[in-house]
Amino acid sequence: GNWQRMAMNWKGQGTSFTPAEVSGILKTHYGKDYVSHQIIQGGLANTNCRVDTATGPVLMKICDEKTVEELEGQMKALAHMKLHGFKTAFPMERVDLPGKYVYSNDRLRIVLYDFIEGKSKAFKDVTPTVAREIGTALGQLHSVPSISGLNPYSMGIPVIESFLGEIQGKPLESHPFVSFLKQKIEDFRPIVDDPTLPRGILHGDLFADNTLFQGEKLMAIIDWEEICEGPLAIDIGMAICGCCYPENNALNKDLENALLEGYETIRKLESTERSNLQKFVEFAALGTAYWRFKKFNWVSPDPVLKDKYREMQDRVHQ
């Protein structure tokens, strides 16, 4: 969801690879016969390819940011969700290693998924019907019983604090956004650390571009790289942040109401969640701003994208 760009050539881990290589991997490890492929979308963290095989299309995801262990944990959680009837694109087990999903070599980490026909929504194309569909699916996710072994939320306060520790004494520490972050995590701490908040499985990054639609019908929520365990309200805030700001960086109340209406057909909000909802939307924006700031000013400095965090910072009450 964090601002995807098209990848122009077939890459993973910064290395190009050939149809012959992929054909071999698919045959040996997944029992699939390769016919052809095309890039669908290159994100900032992954590359997605449609691979046509003799038995139909599959989605091949080349995962650049997560370790094999993290990916297998993500697959285990998706398998658990499948058992509970949640609908998404599920990973395919390896034929040579039952119970395992990820293929890796020294250059690539690959996962194959069911291929679901559909298009992701641009922010400006979210309608109340679309928002209601997303809210309903989120309510269904939050009704799946939790599972052990999930990571905590990847843009939460402890993660931000560890980044602040990392840049201590470095020139970046004096950046105005860093003092903003320090102040804001103290403001949000009592709200997000409230032990009475209902917890469960979170998608962690439910932006409109992490969905697949046919028209206004949701086919699947996709891109589960940030799946985690935590307060459900964080995920609701993220969905509003990621789906209800169609233009001018302004919250659209009609979309927010539609999303919540869909959600509450499945799961009613508790009073602590409802009373602080706006704060959770801002906390999601803060986490996303942190992610962009860190990515483009620290991990992979990028002169074009270095201020990309500001869009999200502006959604946080100053």
Short mmCIF file of C-alpha atoms in Angstrom, two decimals:
data_model
loop_
_atom_site.label_atom_id
_atom_site.label_comp_id
_atom_site.label_asym_id
_atom_site.label_seq_id
_atom_site.Cartn_x
_atom_site.Cartn_y
_atom_site.Cartn_z
CA GLY A 1 0.00 0.00 0.00
CA ASN A 2 2.94 2.31 0.53
CA TRP A 3 2.90 4.00 -2.84
CA GLN A 4 3.62 1.46 -5.48
CA ARG A 5 5.55 2.00 -8.68
CA MET A 6 5.60 -0.13 -11.78
CA ALA A 7 8.67 -2.31 -12.13
CA MET A 8 9.72 -2.05 -15.72
CA ASN A 9 11.60 -5.32 -15.98
CA TRP A 10 11.37 -8.63 -14.24
CA LYS A 11 13.35 -8.20 -11.07
CA GLY A 12 13.67 -9.64 -7.60
CA GLN A 13 16.32 -8.74 -5.06
CA GLY A 14 17.65 -6.33 -7.66
CA THR A 15 18.47 -9.25 -9.98
CA SER A 16 16.83 -10.01 -13.30
CA PHE A 17 16.02 -13.64 -14.02
CA THR A 18 14.92 -15.66 -16.99
CA PRO A 19 11.74 -17.51 -17.96
CA ALA A 20 13.88 -20.69 -18.03
CA GLU A 21 14.85 -20.19 -14.38
CA VAL A 22 11.25 -19.57 -13.30
CA SER A 23 10.02 -22.47 -15.40
CA GLY A 24 12.43 -24.77 -13.55
CA ILE A 25 11.41 -23.47 -10.12
CA LEU A 26 7.69 -23.82 -10.88
CA LYS A 27 8.06 -27.37 -12.20
CA THR A 28 10.38 -28.73 -9.51
CA HIS A 29 8.92 -27.07 -6.43
CA TYR A 30 5.25 -26.41 -7.27
CA GLY A 31 4.46 -29.01 -9.94
CA LYS A 32 3.38 -26.33 -12.43
CA ASP A 33 4.18 -26.15 -16.16
CA TYR A 34 5.22 -22.62 -17.17
CA VAL A 35 3.70 -21.13 -20.36
CA SER A 36 4.31 -17.35 -20.13
CA HIS A 37 4.40 -14.44 -17.71
CA GLN A 38 3.75 -10.73 -17.38
CA ILE A 39 4.53 -8.16 -14.69
CA ILE A 40 1.38 -6.91 -12.98
CA GLN A 41 2.78 -4.45 -10.54
CA GLY A 42 6.07 -3.78 -8.92
CA GLY A 43 5.62 -2.44 -5.43
CA LEU A 44 8.30 -0.81 -3.31
CA ALA A 45 8.79 -4.10 -1.46
CA ASN A 46 7.76 -6.82 -3.93
CA THR A 47 7.26 -7.62 -7.58
CA ASN A 48 4.02 -9.33 -8.66
CA CYS A 49 3.84 -11.39 -11.86
CA ARG A 50 1.00 -13.23 -13.52
CA VAL A 51 2.36 -16.59 -14.65
CA ASP A 52 0.24 -18.60 -17.05
CA THR A 53 0.70 -22.34 -16.51
CA ALA A 54 -0.74 -25.39 -18.24
CA THR A 55 -3.42 -25.57 -15.50
CA GLY A 56 -4.27 -21.84 -15.48
CA PRO A 57 -2.80 -18.58 -14.13
CA VAL A 58 -1.03 -18.17 -10.79
CA LEU A 59 0.32 -15.08 -9.07
CA MET A 60 4.05 -15.20 -8.44
CA LYS A 61 5.28 -12.77 -5.84
CA ILE A 62 9.00 -12.04 -5.53
CA CYS A 63 9.45 -10.90 -1.94
CA ASP A 64 12.33 -8.51 -1.31
CA GLU A 65 11.85 -7.26 2.23
CA LYS A 66 10.92 -10.27 4.38
CA THR A 67 13.01 -13.25 5.47
CA VAL A 68 11.95 -16.81 4.59
CA GLU A 69 10.99 -17.32 8.25
CA GLU A 70 8.78 -14.19 8.25
CA LEU A 71 7.18 -15.26 4.98
CA GLU A 72 6.45 -18.78 6.27
CA GLY A 73 4.82 -17.19 9.35
CA GLN A 74 2.65 -15.08 7.05
CA MET A 75 1.67 -18.21 5.05
CA LYS A 76 0.77 -20.07 8.25
CA ALA A 77 -1.55 -17.21 9.23
CA LEU A 78 -3.18 -17.22 5.76
CA ALA A 79 -3.71 -21.00 5.98
CA HIS A 80 -5.38 -20.45 9.39
CA MET A 81 -7.65 -17.77 7.87
CA LYS A 82 -8.58 -20.16 5.05
CA LEU A 83 -9.70 -22.72 7.65
CA HIS A 84 -11.99 -20.07 9.12
CA GLY A 85 -13.58 -19.28 5.75
CA PHE A 86 -11.94 -15.89 5.14
CA LYS A 87 -11.64 -15.14 1.41
CA THR A 88 -8.38 -13.93 -0.13
CA ALA A 89 -5.69 -15.14 -2.54
CA PHE A 90 -4.15 -18.10 -0.75
CA PRO A 91 -0.57 -19.32 -1.13
CA MET A 92 0.24 -22.62 -2.84
CA GLU A 93 2.08 -25.31 -0.94
CA ARG A 94 5.29 -26.70 -2.38
CA VAL A 95 4.98 -30.20 -3.83
CA ASP A 96 8.51 -31.14 -2.74
CA LEU A 97 8.14 -29.82 0.85
CA PRO A 98 4.55 -30.21 2.10
CA GLY A 99 3.65 -27.59 4.72
CA LYS A 100 6.11 -25.11 3.20
CA TYR A 101 5.23 -22.34 0.76
CA VAL A 102 8.34 -20.24 0.08
CA TYR A 103 11.00 -21.09 -2.48
CA SER A 104 14.32 -19.34 -1.96
CA ASN A 105 17.80 -19.39 -3.41
CA ASP A 106 20.68 -16.98 -2.95
CA ARG A 107 18.91 -14.34 -5.07
CA LEU A 108 15.16 -14.90 -4.87
CA ARG A 109 12.34 -15.52 -2.44
CA ILE A 110 9.20 -16.62 -4.26
CA VAL A 111 5.65 -17.42 -3.20
CA LEU A 112 2.87 -18.59 -5.55
CA TYR A 113 -0.74 -17.59 -4.91
CA ASP A 114 -4.17 -18.30 -6.38
CA PHE A 115 -4.73 -15.85 -9.21
CA ILE A 116 -7.81 -13.69 -8.65
CA GLU A 117 -9.14 -11.59 -11.52
CA GLY A 118 -9.72 -8.01 -10.46
CA LYS A 119 -8.28 -4.51 -10.27
CA SER A 120 -7.14 -2.56 -7.26
CA LYS A 121 -8.88 0.75 -6.58
CA ALA A 122 -7.18 4.11 -6.92
CA PHE A 123 -8.00 6.36 -3.94
CA LYS A 124 -10.13 8.64 -6.13
CA ASP A 125 -12.22 5.67 -7.32
CA VAL A 126 -13.42 4.60 -3.86
CA THR A 127 -17.22 5.00 -3.70
CA PRO A 128 -19.44 4.40 -0.64
CA THR A 129 -20.26 0.93 -2.05
CA VAL A 130 -16.55 0.14 -2.40
CA ALA A 131 -15.84 1.43 1.12
CA ARG A 132 -18.71 -0.66 2.53
CA GLU A 133 -17.30 -3.79 0.84
CA ILE A 134 -13.85 -3.13 2.33
CA GLY A 135 -15.35 -2.52 5.79
CA THR A 136 -17.34 -5.76 5.63
CA ALA A 137 -14.25 -7.79 4.69
CA LEU A 138 -12.28 -6.16 7.53
CA GLY A 139 -15.06 -7.11 9.97
CA GLN A 140 -14.79 -10.70 8.71
CA LEU A 141 -11.02 -10.69 9.21
CA HIS A 142 -11.43 -9.37 12.76
CA SER A 143 -13.86 -12.21 13.50
CA VAL A 144 -11.21 -14.87 12.77
CA PRO A 145 -9.75 -16.13 16.08
CA SER A 146 -6.17 -15.03 16.62
CA ILE A 147 -3.18 -17.31 16.14
CA SER A 148 0.09 -17.41 18.06
CA GLY A 149 3.40 -16.43 16.51
CA LEU A 150 2.30 -13.29 14.66
CA ASN A 151 4.50 -10.21 14.78
CA PRO A 152 3.37 -7.04 16.56
CA TYR A 153 2.18 -4.15 14.35
CA SER A 154 5.12 -3.09 12.17
CA MET A 155 4.50 0.67 12.44
CA GLY A 156 3.75 0.73 16.16
CA ILE A 157 5.40 2.77 18.91
CA PRO A 158 8.14 0.21 19.83
CA VAL A 159 9.24 0.01 16.18
CA ILE A 160 9.30 3.80 15.84
CA GLU A 161 11.29 4.05 19.10
CA SER A 162 13.86 1.59 17.83
CA PHE A 163 14.27 3.73 14.67
CA LEU A 164 14.72 6.84 16.85
CA GLY A 165 17.46 4.95 18.70
CA GLU A 166 19.11 3.99 15.42
CA ILE A 167 19.44 7.60 14.23
CA GLN A 168 20.59 8.98 17.59
CA GLY A 169 23.67 11.14 17.09
CA LYS A 170 23.28 11.00 13.30
CA PRO A 171 22.54 14.12 11.17
CA LEU A 172 18.99 12.86 10.46
CA GLU A 173 18.18 13.19 14.17
CA SER A 174 17.88 16.97 13.79
CA HIS A 175 15.22 16.66 11.05
CA PRO A 176 11.98 18.42 12.12
CA PHE A 177 9.93 15.29 11.41
CA VAL A 178 11.94 13.41 14.05
CA SER A 179 10.90 15.80 16.83
CA PHE A 180 7.32 15.58 15.51
CA LEU A 181 7.50 11.77 15.79
CA LYS A 182 8.87 11.92 19.34
CA GLN A 183 6.08 14.24 20.47
CA LYS A 184 3.32 12.28 18.73
CA ILE A 185 4.21 8.84 20.05
CA GLU A 186 3.83 10.25 23.57
CA ASP A 187 0.41 11.71 22.65
CA PHE A 188 -0.78 8.39 21.20
CA ARG A 189 0.80 6.01 23.73
CA PRO A 190 -2.05 5.96 26.31
CA ILE A 191 -4.64 5.46 23.55
CA VAL A 192 -2.98 2.64 21.59
CA ASP A 193 -1.58 0.89 24.68
CA ASP A 194 -5.01 0.71 26.38
CA PRO A 195 -5.12 -2.90 27.66
CA THR A 196 -8.93 -3.05 27.34
CA LEU A 197 -8.88 -2.70 23.52
CA PRO A 198 -10.05 -5.86 21.67
CA ARG A 199 -7.14 -7.53 19.88
CA GLY A 200 -6.77 -9.96 17.02
CA ILE A 201 -5.33 -10.51 13.54
CA LEU A 202 -4.61 -7.27 11.63
CA HIS A 203 -3.94 -6.82 7.93
CA GLY A 204 -1.73 -3.88 8.92
CA ASP A 205 -1.75 -2.04 5.57
CA LEU A 206 -5.32 -1.94 4.25
CA PHE A 207 -5.00 0.73 1.58
CA ALA A 208 -7.39 0.78 -1.38
CA ASP A 209 -4.58 -0.45 -3.65
CA ASN A 210 -4.31 -3.64 -1.54
CA THR A 211 -7.74 -4.79 -2.74
CA LEU A 212 -9.01 -6.50 -5.90
CA PHE A 213 -12.42 -5.49 -7.27
CA GLN A 214 -14.59 -6.40 -10.21
CA GLY A 215 -16.60 -3.21 -10.62
CA GLU A 216 -17.81 -2.40 -7.09
CA LYS A 217 -17.64 -6.00 -5.86
CA LEU A 218 -14.66 -6.90 -3.67
CA MET A 219 -12.93 -10.07 -4.85
CA ALA A 220 -10.09 -10.09 -2.28
CA ILE A 221 -7.98 -8.13 0.15
CA ILE A 222 -4.37 -8.81 -0.88
CA ASP A 223 -0.76 -8.08 0.16
CA TRP A 224 -0.51 -9.58 3.64
CA GLU A 225 3.16 -8.67 4.23
CA GLU A 226 2.25 -6.64 7.33
CA ILE A 227 -0.12 -9.21 8.88
CA CYS A 228 0.27 -8.98 12.63
CA GLU A 229 -1.47 -9.17 16.01
CA GLY A 230 -2.68 -6.09 17.85
CA PRO A 231 -5.61 -3.83 18.75
CA LEU A 232 -8.27 -4.15 16.05
CA ALA A 233 -8.83 -0.37 16.17
CA ILE A 234 -5.37 0.16 14.62
CA ASP A 235 -6.51 -1.77 11.53
CA ILE A 236 -9.82 0.11 11.34
CA GLY A 237 -7.89 3.40 11.54
CA MET A 238 -5.54 2.20 8.78
CA ALA A 239 -8.45 1.21 6.52
CA ILE A 240 -10.02 4.66 6.92
CA CYS A 241 -6.63 6.31 6.32
CA GLY A 242 -6.02 4.09 3.29
CA CYS A 243 -9.46 4.18 1.66
CA CYS A 244 -11.33 7.33 2.71
CA TYR A 245 -9.08 10.17 1.52
CA PRO A 246 -10.08 10.31 -2.17
CA GLU A 247 -8.78 13.81 -2.98
CA ASN A 248 -7.08 16.92 -1.60
CA ASN A 249 -5.72 14.78 1.25
CA ALA A 250 -9.04 15.28 3.06
CA LEU A 251 -11.10 12.70 4.96
CA ASN A 252 -14.39 11.98 3.20
CA LYS A 253 -16.99 11.35 5.92
CA ASP A 254 -19.42 9.58 3.57
CA LEU A 255 -16.75 7.01 2.72
CA GLU A 256 -15.74 6.63 6.38
CA ASN A 257 -19.39 6.10 7.42
CA ALA A 258 -19.92 3.54 4.64
CA LEU A 259 -16.77 1.63 5.64
CA LEU A 260 -17.85 1.53 9.31
CA GLU A 261 -21.39 0.56 8.35
CA GLY A 262 -20.03 -2.45 6.40
CA TYR A 263 -17.71 -3.34 9.29
CA GLU A 264 -20.51 -3.24 11.86
CA THR A 265 -22.69 -5.63 9.88
CA ILE A 266 -20.12 -8.21 11.02
CA ARG A 267 -18.59 -6.86 14.24
CA LYS A 268 -19.86 -4.02 16.46
CA LEU A 269 -17.28 -1.48 17.64
CA GLU A 270 -16.74 -1.27 21.38
CA SER A 271 -17.10 2.10 23.11
CA THR A 272 -13.30 2.53 23.61
CA GLU A 273 -12.78 1.93 19.88
CA ARG A 274 -15.57 4.27 18.83
CA SER A 275 -14.63 7.15 21.13
CA ASN A 276 -11.01 7.21 19.91
CA LEU A 277 -11.61 6.31 16.28
CA GLN A 278 -10.28 9.59 14.88
CA LYS A 279 -7.11 9.10 16.95
CA PHE A 280 -6.61 5.64 15.44
CA VAL A 281 -6.95 7.10 11.93
CA GLU A 282 -4.26 9.64 12.84
CA PHE A 283 -2.09 6.93 14.40
CA ALA A 284 -2.29 4.96 11.13
CA ALA A 285 -1.27 8.10 9.22
CA LEU A 286 1.62 8.67 11.65
CA GLY A 287 2.84 5.08 11.19
CA THR A 288 2.66 5.40 7.41
CA ALA A 289 4.47 8.76 7.53
CA TYR A 290 7.18 7.13 9.69
CA TRP A 291 7.49 4.23 7.20
CA ARG A 292 7.92 6.59 4.23
CA PHE A 293 10.28 8.91 6.10
CA LYS A 294 12.49 6.03 7.20
CA LYS A 295 12.41 4.31 3.78
CA PHE A 296 13.26 7.37 1.67
CA ASN A 297 15.49 9.33 4.06
CA TRP A 298 17.37 6.55 5.83
CA VAL A 299 17.09 3.02 4.38
CA SER A 300 17.05 3.92 0.66
CA PRO A 301 17.50 7.70 0.40
CA ASP A 302 15.59 8.99 -2.61
CA PRO A 303 15.65 12.68 -3.61
CA VAL A 304 12.32 12.32 -5.44
CA LEU A 305 10.43 10.55 -2.63
CA LYS A 306 12.13 11.96 0.46
CA ASP A 307 9.15 14.24 1.27
CA LYS A 308 6.51 11.61 0.47
CA TYR A 309 5.89 11.25 4.24
CA ARG A 310 4.39 14.76 4.41
CA GLU A 311 1.11 13.72 2.82
CA MET A 312 0.52 11.39 5.80
CA GLN A 313 1.96 13.79 8.36
CA ASP A 314 -0.66 16.34 7.28
CA ARG A 315 -3.41 13.89 8.29
CA VAL A 316 -2.18 13.92 11.89
CA HIS A 317 -3.71 16.64 14.06
CA GLN A 318 -0.83 19.07 14.64
#
